[in-house]
Coordinates of C-alpha atoms and ligand atoms in Angstrom, one line a residue:
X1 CA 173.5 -127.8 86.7
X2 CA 170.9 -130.7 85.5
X3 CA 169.9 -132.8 82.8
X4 CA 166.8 -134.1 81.9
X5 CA 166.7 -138.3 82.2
X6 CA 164.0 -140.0 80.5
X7 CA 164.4 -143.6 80.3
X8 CA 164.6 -146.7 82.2
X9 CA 168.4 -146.7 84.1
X10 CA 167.0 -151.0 85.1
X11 CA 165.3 -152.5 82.2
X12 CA 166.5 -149.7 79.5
X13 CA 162.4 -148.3 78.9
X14 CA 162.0 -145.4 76.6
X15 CA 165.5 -145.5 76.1
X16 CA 165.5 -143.7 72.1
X17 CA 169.1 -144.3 71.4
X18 CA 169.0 -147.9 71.3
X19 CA 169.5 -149.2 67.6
X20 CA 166.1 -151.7 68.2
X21 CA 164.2 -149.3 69.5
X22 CA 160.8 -149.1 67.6
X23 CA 158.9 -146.8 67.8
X24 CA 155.3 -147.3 66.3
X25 CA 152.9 -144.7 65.8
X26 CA 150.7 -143.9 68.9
X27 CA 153.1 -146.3 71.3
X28 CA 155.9 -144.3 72.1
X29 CA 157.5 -145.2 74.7
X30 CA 157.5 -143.0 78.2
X31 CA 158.2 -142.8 82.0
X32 CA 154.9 -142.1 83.9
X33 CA 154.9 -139.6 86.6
X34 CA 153.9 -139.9 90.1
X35 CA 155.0 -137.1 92.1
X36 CA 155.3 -133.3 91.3
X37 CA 157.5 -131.7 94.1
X38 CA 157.9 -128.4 91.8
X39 CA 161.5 -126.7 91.7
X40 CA 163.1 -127.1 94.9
X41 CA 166.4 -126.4 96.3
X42 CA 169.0 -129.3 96.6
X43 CA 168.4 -130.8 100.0
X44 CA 171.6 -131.0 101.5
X45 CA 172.9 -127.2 100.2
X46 CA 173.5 -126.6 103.9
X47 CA 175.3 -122.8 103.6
X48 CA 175.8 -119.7 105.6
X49 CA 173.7 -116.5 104.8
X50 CA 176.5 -115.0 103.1
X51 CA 177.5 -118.1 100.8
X52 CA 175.9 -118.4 97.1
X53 CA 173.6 -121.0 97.2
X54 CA 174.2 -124.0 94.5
X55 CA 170.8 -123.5 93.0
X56 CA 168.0 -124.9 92.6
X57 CA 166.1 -128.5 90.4
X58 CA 162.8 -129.5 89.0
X59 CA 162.1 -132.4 92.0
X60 CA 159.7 -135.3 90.2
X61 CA 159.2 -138.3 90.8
X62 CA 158.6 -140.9 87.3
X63 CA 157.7 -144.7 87.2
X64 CA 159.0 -146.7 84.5
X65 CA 155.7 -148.8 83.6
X66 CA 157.6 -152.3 82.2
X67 CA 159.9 -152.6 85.6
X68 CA 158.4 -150.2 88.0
X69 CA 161.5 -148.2 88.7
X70 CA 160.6 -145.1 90.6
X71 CA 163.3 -142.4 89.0
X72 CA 163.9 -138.7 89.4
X73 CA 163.0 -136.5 85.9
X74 CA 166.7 -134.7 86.1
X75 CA 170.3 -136.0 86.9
X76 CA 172.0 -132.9 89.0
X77 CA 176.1 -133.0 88.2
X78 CA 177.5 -135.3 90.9
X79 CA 180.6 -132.5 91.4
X80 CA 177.7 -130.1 92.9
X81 CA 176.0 -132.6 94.8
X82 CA 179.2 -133.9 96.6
X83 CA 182.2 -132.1 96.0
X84 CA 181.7 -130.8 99.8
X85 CA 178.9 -133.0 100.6
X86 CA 177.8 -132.5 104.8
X87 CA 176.1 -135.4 105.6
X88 CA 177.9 -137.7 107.7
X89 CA 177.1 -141.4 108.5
X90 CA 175.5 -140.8 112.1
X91 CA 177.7 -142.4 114.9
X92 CA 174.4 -143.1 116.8
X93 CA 173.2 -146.2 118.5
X94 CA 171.0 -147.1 115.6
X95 CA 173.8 -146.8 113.0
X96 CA 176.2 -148.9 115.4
X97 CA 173.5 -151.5 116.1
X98 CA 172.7 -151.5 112.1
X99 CA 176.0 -152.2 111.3
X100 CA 176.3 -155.5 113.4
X101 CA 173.1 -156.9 111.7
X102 CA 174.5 -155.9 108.5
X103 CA 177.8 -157.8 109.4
X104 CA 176.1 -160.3 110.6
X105 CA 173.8 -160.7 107.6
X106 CA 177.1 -160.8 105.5
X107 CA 178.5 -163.3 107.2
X108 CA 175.1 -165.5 106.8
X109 CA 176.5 -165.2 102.7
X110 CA 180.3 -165.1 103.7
X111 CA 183.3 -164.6 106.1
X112 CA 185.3 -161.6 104.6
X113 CA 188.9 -161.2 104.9
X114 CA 188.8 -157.8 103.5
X115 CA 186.1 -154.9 102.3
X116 CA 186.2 -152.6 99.8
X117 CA 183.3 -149.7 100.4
X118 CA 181.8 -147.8 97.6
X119 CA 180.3 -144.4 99.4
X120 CA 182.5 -144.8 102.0
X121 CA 182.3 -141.3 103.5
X122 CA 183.9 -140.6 106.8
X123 CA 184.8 -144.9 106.7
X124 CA 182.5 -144.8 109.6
X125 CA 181.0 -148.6 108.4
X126 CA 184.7 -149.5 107.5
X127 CA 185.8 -148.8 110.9
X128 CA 183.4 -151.2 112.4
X129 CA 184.4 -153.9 110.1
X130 CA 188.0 -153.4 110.9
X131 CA 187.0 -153.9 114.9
X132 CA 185.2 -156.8 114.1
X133 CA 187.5 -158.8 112.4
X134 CA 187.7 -157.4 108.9
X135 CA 191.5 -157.6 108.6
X136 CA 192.0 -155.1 105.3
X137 CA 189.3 -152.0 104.4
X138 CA 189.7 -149.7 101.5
X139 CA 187.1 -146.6 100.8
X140 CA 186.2 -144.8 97.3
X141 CA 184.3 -141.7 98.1
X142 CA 183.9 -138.2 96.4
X143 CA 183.7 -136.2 99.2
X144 CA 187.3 -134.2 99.7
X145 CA 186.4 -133.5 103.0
X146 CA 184.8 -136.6 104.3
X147 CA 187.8 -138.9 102.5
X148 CA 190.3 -136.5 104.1
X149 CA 188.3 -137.1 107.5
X150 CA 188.7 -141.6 106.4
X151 CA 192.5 -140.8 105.6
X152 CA 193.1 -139.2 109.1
X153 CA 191.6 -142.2 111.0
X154 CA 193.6 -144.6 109.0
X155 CA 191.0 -145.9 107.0
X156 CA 192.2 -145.4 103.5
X157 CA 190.0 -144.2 100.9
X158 CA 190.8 -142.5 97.7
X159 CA 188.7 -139.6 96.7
X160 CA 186.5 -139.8 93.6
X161 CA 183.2 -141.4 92.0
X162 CA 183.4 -145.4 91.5
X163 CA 184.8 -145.6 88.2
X164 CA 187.9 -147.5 86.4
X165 CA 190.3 -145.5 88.2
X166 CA 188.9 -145.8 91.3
X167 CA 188.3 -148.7 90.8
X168 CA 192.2 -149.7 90.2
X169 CA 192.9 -147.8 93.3
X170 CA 191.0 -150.1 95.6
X171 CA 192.8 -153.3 93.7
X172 CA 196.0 -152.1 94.1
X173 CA 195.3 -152.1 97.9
X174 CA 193.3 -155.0 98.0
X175 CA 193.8 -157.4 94.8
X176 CA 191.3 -160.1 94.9
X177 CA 188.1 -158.4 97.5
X178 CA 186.1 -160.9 98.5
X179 CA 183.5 -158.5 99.8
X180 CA 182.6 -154.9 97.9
X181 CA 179.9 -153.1 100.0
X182 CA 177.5 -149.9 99.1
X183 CA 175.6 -148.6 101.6
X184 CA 172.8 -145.8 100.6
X185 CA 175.3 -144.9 97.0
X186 CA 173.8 -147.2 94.5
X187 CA 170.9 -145.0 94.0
X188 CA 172.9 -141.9 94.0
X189 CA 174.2 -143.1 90.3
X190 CA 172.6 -142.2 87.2
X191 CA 175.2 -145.1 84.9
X192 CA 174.1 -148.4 86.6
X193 CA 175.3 -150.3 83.5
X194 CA 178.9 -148.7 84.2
X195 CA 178.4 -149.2 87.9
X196 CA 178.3 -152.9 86.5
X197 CA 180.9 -153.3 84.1
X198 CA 183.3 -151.4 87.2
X199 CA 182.1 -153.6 89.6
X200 CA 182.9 -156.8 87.3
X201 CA 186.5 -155.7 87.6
X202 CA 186.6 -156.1 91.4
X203 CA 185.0 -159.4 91.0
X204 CA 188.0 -161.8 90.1
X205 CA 187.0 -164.3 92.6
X206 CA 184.5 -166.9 92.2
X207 CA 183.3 -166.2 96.1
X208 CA 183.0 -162.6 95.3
X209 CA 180.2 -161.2 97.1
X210 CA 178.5 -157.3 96.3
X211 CA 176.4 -155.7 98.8
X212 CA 174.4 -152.8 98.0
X213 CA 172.1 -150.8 100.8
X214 CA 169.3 -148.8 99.7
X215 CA 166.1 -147.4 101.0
X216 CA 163.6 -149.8 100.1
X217 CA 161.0 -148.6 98.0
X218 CA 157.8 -150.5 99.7
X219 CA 158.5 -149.0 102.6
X220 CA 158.5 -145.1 101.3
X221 CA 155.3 -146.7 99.9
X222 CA 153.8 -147.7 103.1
X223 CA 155.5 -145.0 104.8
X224 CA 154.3 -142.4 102.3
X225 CA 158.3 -140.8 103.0
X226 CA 157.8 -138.3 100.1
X227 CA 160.6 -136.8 101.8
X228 CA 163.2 -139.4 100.8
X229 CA 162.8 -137.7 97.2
X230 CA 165.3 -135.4 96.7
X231 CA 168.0 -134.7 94.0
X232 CA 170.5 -137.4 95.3
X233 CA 168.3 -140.2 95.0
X234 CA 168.1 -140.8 91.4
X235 CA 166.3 -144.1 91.7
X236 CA 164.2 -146.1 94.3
X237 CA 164.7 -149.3 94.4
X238 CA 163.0 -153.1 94.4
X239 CA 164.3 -156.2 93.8
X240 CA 162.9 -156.8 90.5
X241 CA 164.4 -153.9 88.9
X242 CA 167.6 -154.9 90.0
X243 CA 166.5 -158.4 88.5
X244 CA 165.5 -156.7 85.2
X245 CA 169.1 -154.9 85.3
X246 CA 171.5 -157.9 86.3
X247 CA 169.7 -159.3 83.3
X248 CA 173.0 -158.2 81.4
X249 CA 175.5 -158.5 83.3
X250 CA 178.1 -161.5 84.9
X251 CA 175.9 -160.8 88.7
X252 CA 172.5 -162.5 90.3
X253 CA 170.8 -161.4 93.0
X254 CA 172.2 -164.5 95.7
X255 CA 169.7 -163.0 99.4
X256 CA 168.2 -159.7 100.0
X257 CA 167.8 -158.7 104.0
X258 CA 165.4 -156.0 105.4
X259 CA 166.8 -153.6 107.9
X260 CA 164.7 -150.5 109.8
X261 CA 167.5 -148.1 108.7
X262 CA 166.5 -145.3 107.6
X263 CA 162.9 -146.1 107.5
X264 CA 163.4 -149.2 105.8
X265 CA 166.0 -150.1 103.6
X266 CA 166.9 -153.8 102.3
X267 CA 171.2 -155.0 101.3
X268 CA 170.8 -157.0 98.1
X269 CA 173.6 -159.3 97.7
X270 CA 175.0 -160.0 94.5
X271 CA 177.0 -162.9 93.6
X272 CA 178.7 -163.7 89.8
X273 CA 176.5 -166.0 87.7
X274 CA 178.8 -169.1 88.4
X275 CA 178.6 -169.2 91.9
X276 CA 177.0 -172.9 92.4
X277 CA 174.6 -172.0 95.0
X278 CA 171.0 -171.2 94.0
X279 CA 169.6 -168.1 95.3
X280 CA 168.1 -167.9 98.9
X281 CA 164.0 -167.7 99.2
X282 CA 164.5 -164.1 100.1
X283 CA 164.9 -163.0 96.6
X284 CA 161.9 -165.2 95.5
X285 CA 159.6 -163.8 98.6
X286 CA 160.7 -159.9 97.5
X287 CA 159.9 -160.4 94.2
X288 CA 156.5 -161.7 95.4
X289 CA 155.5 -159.1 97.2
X290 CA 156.6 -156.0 94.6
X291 CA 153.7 -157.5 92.7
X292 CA 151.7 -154.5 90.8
X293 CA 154.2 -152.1 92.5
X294 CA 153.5 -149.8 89.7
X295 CA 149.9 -149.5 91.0
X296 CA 151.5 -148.6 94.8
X297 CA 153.2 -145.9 93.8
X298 CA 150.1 -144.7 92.2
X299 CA 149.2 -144.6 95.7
X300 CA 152.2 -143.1 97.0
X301 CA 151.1 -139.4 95.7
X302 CA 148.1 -139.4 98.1
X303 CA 149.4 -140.7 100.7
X304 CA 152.3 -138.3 101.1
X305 CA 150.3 -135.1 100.4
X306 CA 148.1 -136.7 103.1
X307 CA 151.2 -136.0 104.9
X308 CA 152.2 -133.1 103.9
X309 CA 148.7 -131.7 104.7
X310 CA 149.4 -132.8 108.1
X311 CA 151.9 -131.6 109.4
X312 CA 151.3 -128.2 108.1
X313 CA 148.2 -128.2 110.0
X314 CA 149.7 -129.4 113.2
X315 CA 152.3 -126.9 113.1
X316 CA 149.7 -124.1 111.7
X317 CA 147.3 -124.7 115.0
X318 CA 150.3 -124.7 117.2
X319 CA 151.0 -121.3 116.2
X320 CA 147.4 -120.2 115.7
X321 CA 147.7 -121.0 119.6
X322 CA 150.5 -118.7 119.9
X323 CA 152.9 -121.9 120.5
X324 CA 156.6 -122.2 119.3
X325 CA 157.6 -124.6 117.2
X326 CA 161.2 -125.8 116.1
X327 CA 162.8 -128.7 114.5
X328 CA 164.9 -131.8 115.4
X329 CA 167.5 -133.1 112.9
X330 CA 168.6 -131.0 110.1
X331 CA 168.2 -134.2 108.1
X332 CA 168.0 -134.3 103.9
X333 CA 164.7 -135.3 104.2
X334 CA 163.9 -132.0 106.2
X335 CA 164.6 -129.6 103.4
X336 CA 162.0 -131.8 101.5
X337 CA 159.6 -131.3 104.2
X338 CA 160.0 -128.1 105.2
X339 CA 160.2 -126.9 101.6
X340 CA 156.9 -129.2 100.5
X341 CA 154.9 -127.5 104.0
X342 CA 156.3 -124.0 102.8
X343 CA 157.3 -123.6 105.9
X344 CA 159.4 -120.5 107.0
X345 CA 161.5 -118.9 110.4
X346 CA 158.1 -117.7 111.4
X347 CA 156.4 -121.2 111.8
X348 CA 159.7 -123.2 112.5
X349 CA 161.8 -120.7 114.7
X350 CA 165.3 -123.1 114.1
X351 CA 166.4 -126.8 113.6
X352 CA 168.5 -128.4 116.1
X353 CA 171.4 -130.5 114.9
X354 CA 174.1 -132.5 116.1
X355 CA 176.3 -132.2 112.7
X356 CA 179.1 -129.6 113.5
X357 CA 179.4 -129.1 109.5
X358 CA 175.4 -128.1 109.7
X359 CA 175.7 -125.7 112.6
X360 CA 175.4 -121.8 111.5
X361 CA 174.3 -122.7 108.2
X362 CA 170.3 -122.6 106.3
X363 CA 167.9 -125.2 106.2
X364 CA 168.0 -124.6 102.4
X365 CA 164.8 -122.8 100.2
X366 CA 163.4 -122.2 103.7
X367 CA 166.5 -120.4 105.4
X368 CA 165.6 -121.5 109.1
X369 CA 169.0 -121.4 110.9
X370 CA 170.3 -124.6 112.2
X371 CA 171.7 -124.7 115.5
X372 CA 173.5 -126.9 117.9
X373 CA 171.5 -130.3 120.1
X374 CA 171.6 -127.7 122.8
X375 CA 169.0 -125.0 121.5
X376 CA 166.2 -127.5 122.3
X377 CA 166.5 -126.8 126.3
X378 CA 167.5 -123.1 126.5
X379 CA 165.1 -122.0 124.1
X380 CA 162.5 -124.5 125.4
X381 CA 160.2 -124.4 122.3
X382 CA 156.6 -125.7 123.4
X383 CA 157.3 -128.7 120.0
X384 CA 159.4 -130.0 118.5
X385 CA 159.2 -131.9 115.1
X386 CA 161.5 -134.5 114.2
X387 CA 162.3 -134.2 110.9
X388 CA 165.2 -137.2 111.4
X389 CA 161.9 -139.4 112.1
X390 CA 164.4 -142.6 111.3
X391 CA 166.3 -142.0 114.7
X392 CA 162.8 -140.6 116.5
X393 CA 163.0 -143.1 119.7
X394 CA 166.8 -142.5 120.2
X395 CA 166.4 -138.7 120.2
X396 CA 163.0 -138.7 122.4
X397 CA 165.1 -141.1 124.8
X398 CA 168.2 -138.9 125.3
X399 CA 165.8 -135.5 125.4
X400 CA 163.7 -136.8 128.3
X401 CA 164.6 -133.6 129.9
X402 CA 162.6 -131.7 127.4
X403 CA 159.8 -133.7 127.6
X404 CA 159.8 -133.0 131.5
X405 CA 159.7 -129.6 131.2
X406 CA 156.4 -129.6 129.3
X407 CA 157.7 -130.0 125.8
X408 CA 156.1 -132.1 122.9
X409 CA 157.6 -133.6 120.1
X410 CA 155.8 -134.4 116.4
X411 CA 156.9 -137.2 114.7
X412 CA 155.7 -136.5 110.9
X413 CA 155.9 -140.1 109.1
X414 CA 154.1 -142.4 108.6
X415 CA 151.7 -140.9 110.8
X416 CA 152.1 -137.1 111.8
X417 CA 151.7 -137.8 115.7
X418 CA 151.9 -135.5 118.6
X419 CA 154.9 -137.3 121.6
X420 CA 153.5 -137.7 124.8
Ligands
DWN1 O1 171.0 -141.3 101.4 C1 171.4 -140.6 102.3 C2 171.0 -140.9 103.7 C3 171.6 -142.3 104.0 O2 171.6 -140.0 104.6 C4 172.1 -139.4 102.0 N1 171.6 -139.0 100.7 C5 171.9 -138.2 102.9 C6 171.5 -138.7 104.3 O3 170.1 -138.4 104.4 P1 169.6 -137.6 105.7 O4 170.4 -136.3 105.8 O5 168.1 -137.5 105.7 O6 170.1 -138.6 106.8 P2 169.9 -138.8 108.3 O7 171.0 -139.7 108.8 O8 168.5 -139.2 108.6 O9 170.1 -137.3 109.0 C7 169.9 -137.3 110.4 C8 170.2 -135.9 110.8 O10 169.8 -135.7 112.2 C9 171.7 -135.6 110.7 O11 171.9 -134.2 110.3 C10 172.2 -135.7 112.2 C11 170.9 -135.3 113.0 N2 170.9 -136.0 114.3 C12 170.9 -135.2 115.4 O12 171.0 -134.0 115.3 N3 170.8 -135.8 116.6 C13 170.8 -137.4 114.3 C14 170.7 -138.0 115.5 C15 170.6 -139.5 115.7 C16 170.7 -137.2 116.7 O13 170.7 -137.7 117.9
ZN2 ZN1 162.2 -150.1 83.9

């Protein structure tokens, strides 16, 4: 089901297998850990009581000392993970309004013809390219059931992991892209040096332009957002240790652009090495401020079993006070939560969710039953904690009915805060 990874997928730390790898007595070379979530469930093994669960991982957290790659201590087999994968790109204000800046923030580099999207799942983002003047979109995904869903609303997309095949796919649709996008994948991969050598055959033009969306890792840092640790995300990422990885290959990092998504995520966009324009300050300023981030996520540890500490206790008085609590967004993130707090049916009665796939089914480890948006007002719980704390302010705005009717939300990150 897993594997254990120990070296550096950016700068190549620790990694035994390479012929120059030295290694003198007393200075062998290893990953440092920084946070122990124990053996948890994987956090989006969504499944009805009577379905086998797909088991369960050791969840840790490693730095790489050289580059300061935050990295997971297993790689779970991509086929479990995502063969049925029920997460679906939220067709929410936020994600609608995140796409135009991310458009826009594209076009600041380049005006695309056409888009090739790696992670494409339901072609939600390739949709919103094609209404906004994006004349050809093509979608790689491994999802069966989310590229079916892309297929059916005319956004093709072939099913599978980005690889050589896939990769041909795409051309044979679109032959020379001029724009290859990656939202919230890259750091799903464990082969980043494959993820290169693929992506270099999609590059053919000189005006080629990459643009790869991940969580940012100074935010989980400020944010202390332990619970964006969880066996998909393999890495988490800064813009030096995509530096330290470009360092062999034909790409540069060209701009980097911060977006709120998702509790903070930043688009790094990678030109080839010829293109003759130097990179913009934004790189530069990054780079800057990742200084010592191997001593931040030192500090990360603390700060999210700060977190963890809190919320347990809200939720622990609320019930000491003979209070019901439920949840709000049956999120990845809230397995990790939920599973962190040891939190059970009899402290969370059920998790609300708006994801048809999610309805009926487990939080998984904790088994609290997910249930449809409308549980919140006929059941009337006295709080509510939103565990999808990225979309907090458009869920408190279109529940203002709850609120009225005397209940409270808890927003657990960064702060655990009780709403009004
Ligand atoms: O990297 C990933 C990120 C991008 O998305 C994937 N590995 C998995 C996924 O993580 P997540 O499940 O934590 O994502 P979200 O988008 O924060 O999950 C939000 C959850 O909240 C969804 O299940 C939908 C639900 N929701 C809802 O019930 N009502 C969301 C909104 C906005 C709502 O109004
Ligand atoms: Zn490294």
């Amino acid at each position: 089901m897993y594997r254990l990874h120990s070296h550096c997928r950016a700068c190549g730390y620790a990694r035994k297998a390479s012929p120059d790898y030295i290694k003198k007595e007393g200075s062998v070379e290893k990953l440092m850990e920084i946070l122990d979530l124990g053996i948890q469930p994987l956090a989006n093994d969504f499944k009805k009581y009577t379905d086998e669960h797909a088991g369960y991982a050791p969840l840790k957290l490693l730095m790489c000392p050289r580059c300061g790659l935050a990295q997971l201590s297993v790689v779970v087999e991509p086929a479990i993970l995502y063969k049925d994968y029920p997460y679906v790109t939220s067709r929410s204000a936020t994600m609608e309004n995140h796409f135009s800046m991310l458009l826009h923030a594209i076009r600041l580099e380049t005006q695309p013809l056409n888009c090739i999207e790696i992670g494409s799942n339901d072609g939600h983002f390739l949709e919103f390219c094609q209404n906004h003047n994006v004349l050809k979109v093509f979608g790689i995904d491994p999802a069966e059931n989310l590229a079916t869903a892309a297929n059916e609303s005319m956004i093709r997309t072939v099913v599978g992991e980005f690889n050589k095949r896939t990769a041909e796919v795409a051309m044979s649709n679109i032959p020379c892209p001029d724009l290859v996008v990656a939202r919230h994948v890259f750091c799903h991969i464990n082969e980043w040096n494959l993820f290169m050598v693929d992506l270099e055959r999609l590059a053919s033009e000189e005006r080629f332009l990459a643009v790869i969306e991940v969580p940012y890792a100074l935010d989980m840092i400020a944010n202390g957002s332990f619970d964006q640790v969880y066996h998909e995300h393999l890495s988490y990422l800064h813009v030096g240790a995509m530096a330290h990885l470009l360092e062999h290959t034909p790409f540069k990092i060209q701009r980097v652009e911060h977006f709120p998504i998702h509790g903070g995520s930043i688009a790094i966009m990678i030109r080839r090495k010829d293109w003759p324009h130097p990179p913009h300050e934004s790189v530069q300023r990054c780079i800057q401020r990742e200084e010592s981030i191997q001593g931040k996520w030192l500090e990360f540890a603390a700060k999210s079993s700060a977190l963890m500490c809190s919320l347990e206790s809200q939720v622990i008085n609320a019930k000491q006070l003979g209070k019901s609590v439920c949840g709000y967004g049956a999120s990845a993130k809230s397995t990790v939560f939920l599973n962190a707090c040891g939190f059970k049916r009899k402290d969370i009665q059920f998790i609300c969710d708006s994801t048809k796939q999610k309805q009926g089914r487990l939080s998984p480890g904790s088994d609290i039953p997910i249930v449809d948006e409308g549980a919140l007002l006929r059941e009337l719980p006295d709080y509510a904690v939103i565990f999808a704390h990225n979309f907090a302010s458009e869920i408190i705005q279109k529940n203002e009915r709850y609120v009225e009717l005397g209940g409270k939300w808890i927003v657990p990150v960064p702060e655990c805060k009780v709403l009004p």
